[in-house]
Tab-separated table of C-alpha atoms in Angstrom:
chain	number	residue	atom	x	y	z
A	1	MET	CA	-17.419	-12.607	-0.571
A	2	ASN	CA	-14.946	-10.353	1.237
A	3	LYS	CA	-15.202	-6.783	-0.069
A	4	LYS	CA	-12.678	-5.412	2.411
A	5	VAL	CA	-9.395	-4.235	0.888
A	6	ALA	CA	-6.370	-3.654	3.123
A	7	LEU	CA	-4.694	-0.403	2.087
A	8	GLN	CA	-0.974	0.183	2.548
A	9	ASP	CA	1.090	3.150	1.395
A	10	LEU	CA	4.661	1.851	1.229
A	11	GLY	CA	6.139	5.272	0.513
A	12	PHE	CA	9.395	5.332	-1.462
A	13	LYS	CA	10.449	1.702	-1.926
A	14	ASP	CA	12.858	-0.281	-4.075
A	15	TYR	CA	11.113	-2.061	-6.948
A	16	LYS	CA	12.480	-5.539	-6.173
A	17	GLU	CA	11.576	-5.258	-2.484
A	18	THR	CA	8.035	-4.273	-3.395
A	19	TRP	CA	7.801	-7.011	-6.022
A	20	ASP	CA	8.806	-9.635	-3.451
A	21	TYR	CA	6.218	-8.270	-1.044
A	22	GLN	CA	3.528	-8.397	-3.742
A	23	GLU	CA	4.481	-12.010	-4.492
A	24	ALA	CA	4.133	-12.938	-0.805
A	25	LEU	CA	0.645	-11.390	-0.545
A	26	PHE	CA	-0.348	-12.960	-3.856
A	27	LYS	CA	0.857	-16.410	-2.720
A	28	ASP	CA	-1.000	-16.130	0.568
A	29	ILE	CA	-4.303	-15.518	-1.249
A	30	VAL	CA	-3.719	-18.313	-3.774
A	31	ASP	CA	-2.696	-20.768	-1.020
A	32	THR	CA	-5.879	-19.938	0.913
A	33	LYS	CA	-7.986	-20.582	-2.191
A	34	VAL	CA	-6.266	-23.900	-2.801
A	35	ARG	CA	-6.854	-24.943	0.813
A	36	ASN	CA	-10.498	-23.944	0.585
A	37	ARG	CA	-10.945	-26.100	-2.491
A	38	ARG	CA	-9.075	-29.117	-1.153
A	39	GLU	CA	-10.318	-29.052	2.441
A	40	ASP	CA	-13.556	-27.086	2.108
A	41	ALA	CA	-12.029	-24.865	4.790
A	42	GLY	CA	-14.297	-21.906	4.168
A	43	LEU	CA	-11.522	-19.397	4.837
A	44	GLU	CA	-12.011	-15.764	3.820
A	45	THR	CA	-9.545	-14.593	1.184
A	46	PRO	CA	-7.958	-11.173	1.811
A	47	ASN	CA	-7.571	-8.313	-0.672
A	48	HIS	CA	-4.813	-5.690	-0.733
A	49	PHE	CA	-4.125	-2.338	-2.378
A	50	LEU	CA	-0.549	-1.070	-2.271
A	51	PHE	CA	0.544	2.460	-3.095
A	52	VAL	CA	4.252	2.993	-3.718
A	53	GLU	CA	6.734	5.365	-5.323
A	54	HIS	CA	9.784	3.697	-6.879
A	55	PRO	CA	13.328	4.870	-7.576
A	56	HIS	CA	14.076	5.023	-11.329
A	57	VAL	CA	13.435	1.568	-12.813
A	58	TYR	CA	12.474	-0.006	-16.141
A	59	THR	CA	10.436	-3.217	-16.188
A	60	LEU	CA	9.744	-5.514	-19.130
A	61	GLY	CA	6.630	-7.713	-19.251
A	62	LYS	CA	6.813	-11.372	-20.261
A	63	SER	CA	5.626	-10.627	-23.804
A	64	GLY	CA	7.746	-7.498	-24.180
A	65	ASP	CA	10.609	-6.754	-26.566
A	66	ILE	CA	13.983	-5.926	-25.000
A	67	ASN	CA	14.714	-3.758	-28.033
A	68	ASN	CA	12.206	-1.266	-26.664
A	69	LEU	CA	14.816	-0.356	-24.043
A	70	LEU	CA	16.973	2.069	-26.002
A	71	VAL	CA	20.037	2.245	-23.729
A	72	ASP	CA	22.544	-0.220	-22.284
A	73	GLU	CA	23.263	-1.099	-18.654
A	74	LYS	CA	26.063	1.486	-18.428
A	75	LYS	CA	23.715	4.301	-19.451
A	76	LEU	CA	21.071	3.044	-17.023
A	77	ALA	CA	23.637	3.124	-14.210
A	78	GLU	CA	24.645	6.663	-15.149
A	79	LYS	CA	21.018	7.720	-14.833
A	80	GLY	CA	20.604	5.898	-11.503
A	81	ALA	CA	18.120	3.431	-12.964
A	82	THR	CA	17.685	-0.346	-12.719
A	83	PHE	CA	16.033	-2.909	-15.021
A	84	TYR	CA	13.911	-6.019	-14.372
A	85	LYS	CA	12.101	-8.605	-16.465
A	86	ILE	CA	8.846	-9.426	-14.696
A	87	ASN	CA	5.826	-11.729	-14.911
A	88	ARG	CA	3.080	-9.265	-15.811
A	89	GLY	CA	1.476	-8.628	-19.167
A	90	GLY	CA	2.492	-5.716	-21.341
A	91	ASP	CA	5.770	-4.408	-22.689
A	92	ILE	CA	8.308	-2.023	-21.190
A	93	THR	CA	7.357	0.465	-18.502
A	94	TYR	CA	9.201	3.108	-16.502
A	95	HIS	CA	8.631	3.831	-12.804
A	96	GLY	CA	10.186	6.675	-10.903
A	97	PRO	CA	9.804	9.538	-8.434
A	98	GLY	CA	6.679	11.636	-8.880
A	99	GLN	CA	4.645	8.700	-10.137
A	100	VAL	CA	1.709	7.177	-8.259
A	101	VAL	CA	2.040	3.405	-8.595
A	102	GLY	CA	-0.839	1.219	-7.421
A	103	TYR	CA	-0.797	-2.544	-6.980
A	104	PRO	CA	-4.246	-4.022	-6.274
A	105	ILE	CA	-3.791	-7.637	-5.140
A	106	LEU	CA	-7.374	-8.835	-5.225
A	107	ASP	CA	-9.193	-12.132	-5.196
A	108	LEU	CA	-11.603	-11.386	-8.027
A	109	ASP	CA	-13.878	-14.148	-6.703
A	110	ASN	CA	-14.746	-11.498	-4.097
A	111	PHE	CA	-15.795	-9.045	-6.811
A	112	PHE	CA	-16.254	-10.448	-10.341
A	113	THR	CA	-14.366	-13.048	-12.357
A	114	ASP	CA	-13.624	-11.054	-15.478
A	115	ILE	CA	-10.084	-9.834	-16.240
A	116	HIS	CA	-11.253	-7.608	-19.099
A	117	LYS	CA	-13.722	-5.896	-16.787
A	118	TYR	CA	-11.010	-5.592	-14.129
A	119	LEU	CA	-8.693	-3.721	-16.491
A	120	ARG	CA	-11.510	-1.487	-17.694
A	121	PHE	CA	-12.382	-0.653	-14.074
A	122	LEU	CA	-8.766	0.296	-13.332
A	123	GLU	CA	-8.794	2.524	-16.398
A	124	GLU	CA	-12.122	4.028	-15.348
A	125	MET	CA	-10.721	4.791	-11.876
A	126	VAL	CA	-7.945	6.835	-13.511
A	127	ILE	CA	-10.279	8.433	-16.068
A	128	GLN	CA	-12.587	9.627	-13.271
A	129	THR	CA	-9.611	10.924	-11.270
A	130	LEU	CA	-8.380	12.922	-14.260
A	131	ALA	CA	-11.889	14.305	-14.692
A	132	ASP	CA	-11.659	15.642	-11.143
A	133	TYR	CA	-8.798	17.786	-12.448
A	134	GLY	CA	-10.695	18.876	-15.551
A	135	LEU	CA	-8.901	16.486	-17.935
A	136	LYS	CA	-10.550	14.084	-20.368
A	137	GLY	CA	-8.798	10.743	-19.987
A	138	GLN	CA	-9.597	8.178	-22.652
A	139	ARG	CA	-9.001	4.584	-23.665
A	140	SER	CA	-7.108	3.856	-26.871
A	141	GLU	CA	-8.385	0.785	-28.716
A	142	GLY	CA	-5.972	-2.141	-28.394
A	143	GLU	CA	-3.705	-0.223	-25.983
A	144	THR	CA	-4.260	-0.770	-22.260
A	145	GLY	CA	-3.901	2.332	-20.119
A	146	VAL	CA	-5.219	5.884	-20.122
A	147	TRP	CA	-4.509	8.528	-22.733
A	148	LEU	CA	-5.312	12.126	-23.644
A	149	ASP	CA	-6.408	13.352	-27.083
A	150	VAL	CA	-6.815	9.836	-28.516
A	151	GLY	CA	-7.094	9.720	-32.286
A	152	THR	CA	-5.157	12.951	-32.833
A	153	THR	CA	-1.514	13.749	-33.575
A	154	PHE	CA	-1.319	14.997	-29.966
A	155	ALA	CA	-2.229	11.632	-28.382
A	156	ARG	CA	-0.207	11.073	-25.219
A	157	LYS	CA	-0.219	8.473	-22.479
A	158	ILE	CA	-0.581	9.476	-18.851
A	159	CYS	CA	-1.140	6.100	-17.166
A	160	ALA	CA	0.373	2.695	-17.951
A	161	MET	CA	-1.110	-0.631	-16.819
A	162	GLY	CA	0.057	-4.221	-16.669
A	163	VAL	CA	-1.399	-7.018	-14.591
A	164	ARG	CA	-0.893	-10.667	-13.845
A	165	ALA	CA	-3.697	-12.970	-12.693
A	166	SER	CA	-3.780	-16.595	-11.552
A	167	ARG	CA	-6.760	-18.389	-10.011
A	168	TRP	CA	-8.539	-15.017	-10.293
A	169	VAL	CA	-5.962	-13.356	-8.025
A	170	THR	CA	-4.370	-10.184	-9.422
A	171	MET	CA	-1.035	-8.444	-8.942
A	172	HIS	CA	0.955	-5.595	-10.512
A	173	GLY	CA	-1.286	-2.711	-11.573
A	174	PHE	CA	-1.014	0.876	-12.794
A	175	ALA	CA	1.447	3.778	-12.904
A	176	LEU	CA	-0.008	7.297	-13.141
A	177	ASN	CA	2.397	10.076	-14.053
A	178	VAL	CA	1.790	12.940	-11.627
A	179	ASN	CA	5.045	14.880	-11.147
A	180	THR	CA	7.190	12.536	-13.246
A	181	ASP	CA	10.475	13.490	-14.958
A	182	LEU	CA	9.389	12.700	-18.507
A	183	GLY	CA	12.984	12.681	-19.762
A	184	TYR	CA	13.322	9.104	-18.520
A	185	PHE	CA	10.779	7.978	-21.100
A	186	ASP	CA	13.243	9.000	-23.840
A	187	MET	CA	15.329	5.918	-23.017
A	188	MET	CA	12.596	3.484	-24.073
A	189	VAL	CA	9.667	2.942	-26.429
A	190	PRO	CA	6.864	3.353	-23.853
A	191	CYS	CA	4.807	0.151	-23.660
A	192	GLY	CA	6.267	-0.791	-27.047
A	193	ILE	CA	4.141	1.859	-28.794
A	194	LYS	CA	6.178	4.004	-31.167
A	195	ASP	CA	5.473	7.606	-32.129
A	196	LYS	CA	3.213	8.267	-29.141
A	197	ALA	CA	4.053	10.879	-26.516
A	198	VAL	CA	3.934	10.553	-22.745
A	199	THR	CA	2.697	13.202	-20.332
A	200	SER	CA	2.073	13.801	-16.637
A	201	LEU	CA	-0.601	15.475	-14.563
A	202	ASN	CA	1.521	18.460	-13.524
A	203	VAL	CA	2.447	19.196	-17.161
A	204	GLU	CA	-1.186	19.020	-18.265
A	205	LEU	CA	-2.275	21.319	-15.440
A	206	GLY	CA	0.618	23.724	-15.958
A	207	GLN	CA	1.725	23.267	-12.358
A	208	LYS	CA	5.190	22.701	-10.935
A	209	GLU	CA	3.870	20.018	-8.622
A	210	VAL	CA	0.542	18.319	-7.916
A	211	ASP	CA	-0.281	17.017	-4.437
A	212	MET	CA	0.405	13.259	-4.636
A	213	GLN	CA	-1.694	12.464	-1.547
A	214	GLU	CA	-4.662	14.261	-3.040
A	215	VAL	CA	-4.327	12.197	-6.220
A	216	LYS	CA	-4.181	8.971	-4.198
A	217	ALA	CA	-7.300	9.962	-2.261
A	218	LYS	CA	-9.227	10.588	-5.472
A	219	LEU	CA	-8.068	7.269	-6.969
A	220	LEU	CA	-9.216	5.392	-3.864
A	221	GLN	CA	-12.580	7.147	-3.858
A	222	HIS	CA	-13.269	5.973	-7.386
A	223	PHE	CA	-11.802	2.508	-6.733
A	224	THR	CA	-14.146	1.843	-3.802
A	225	THR	CA	-17.170	3.021	-5.808
A	226	LEU	CA	-16.363	0.955	-8.902
A	227	PHE	CA	-15.435	-2.209	-7.027
A	228	LYS	CA	-18.008	-1.709	-4.241
A	229	ALA	CA	-15.094	-2.220	-1.865
A	230	GLU	CA	-14.447	-1.179	1.722
A	231	LEU	CA	-10.949	0.078	2.506
A	232	VAL	CA	-9.332	-0.910	5.787
A	233	LYS	CA	-5.913	-0.035	7.162
A	234	GLY	CA	-3.329	-2.625	6.104
A	235	GLY	CA	-0.183	-3.985	7.759
A	236	ALA	CA	3.276	-2.531	8.187
A	237	GLY	CA	4.431	-3.444	4.663
A	238	VAL	CA	8.004	-4.117	3.646
């Protein structure tokens, strides 16, 4: 089993460009697994972890409801935002500047073949990172992602998640609000969950801006511990 994970920070990248790049990495892993099964090739399957920050964009998962986007294309254009329907689980999600987006593209045969456990580990990675900042991140039953003050009238979501998996290979991932303009969430029903607020790390800490690179470093520290992974420098990216 290959526990090495190639890390790439793509910086500020268009959503569709990054999606296409994810698909290419995903296909490469799946194709290798198919060849191994058909030819008994014994090839090692790679793993990847992409960090990226997107321009304003709304994405709708395959089981999502378009009615959870509360504005039309004209309004989206006015706000400099785009919209895509995509092949992950979950409902509608917003990505934008000031948000740490992570896309682990892993062959779970290298770690454990359990999608439920995979999602819980991603949540735990974020929960432990928030704890580093003195915040108590929590799971909300039946709602994937990470929240604060679950079970109270002040419940608010700080990290959204949506993944796709095929042949135990994952793609898509998580979006942690760090220095995010929360006004963009007013144009949708976040993750299809009504009457729940959204927050970001800088708001919770009462800071104008939180160091994004520091947040990424903490996430990776917890990721490698939970998954017993070894990070290696990845390729040039898109």
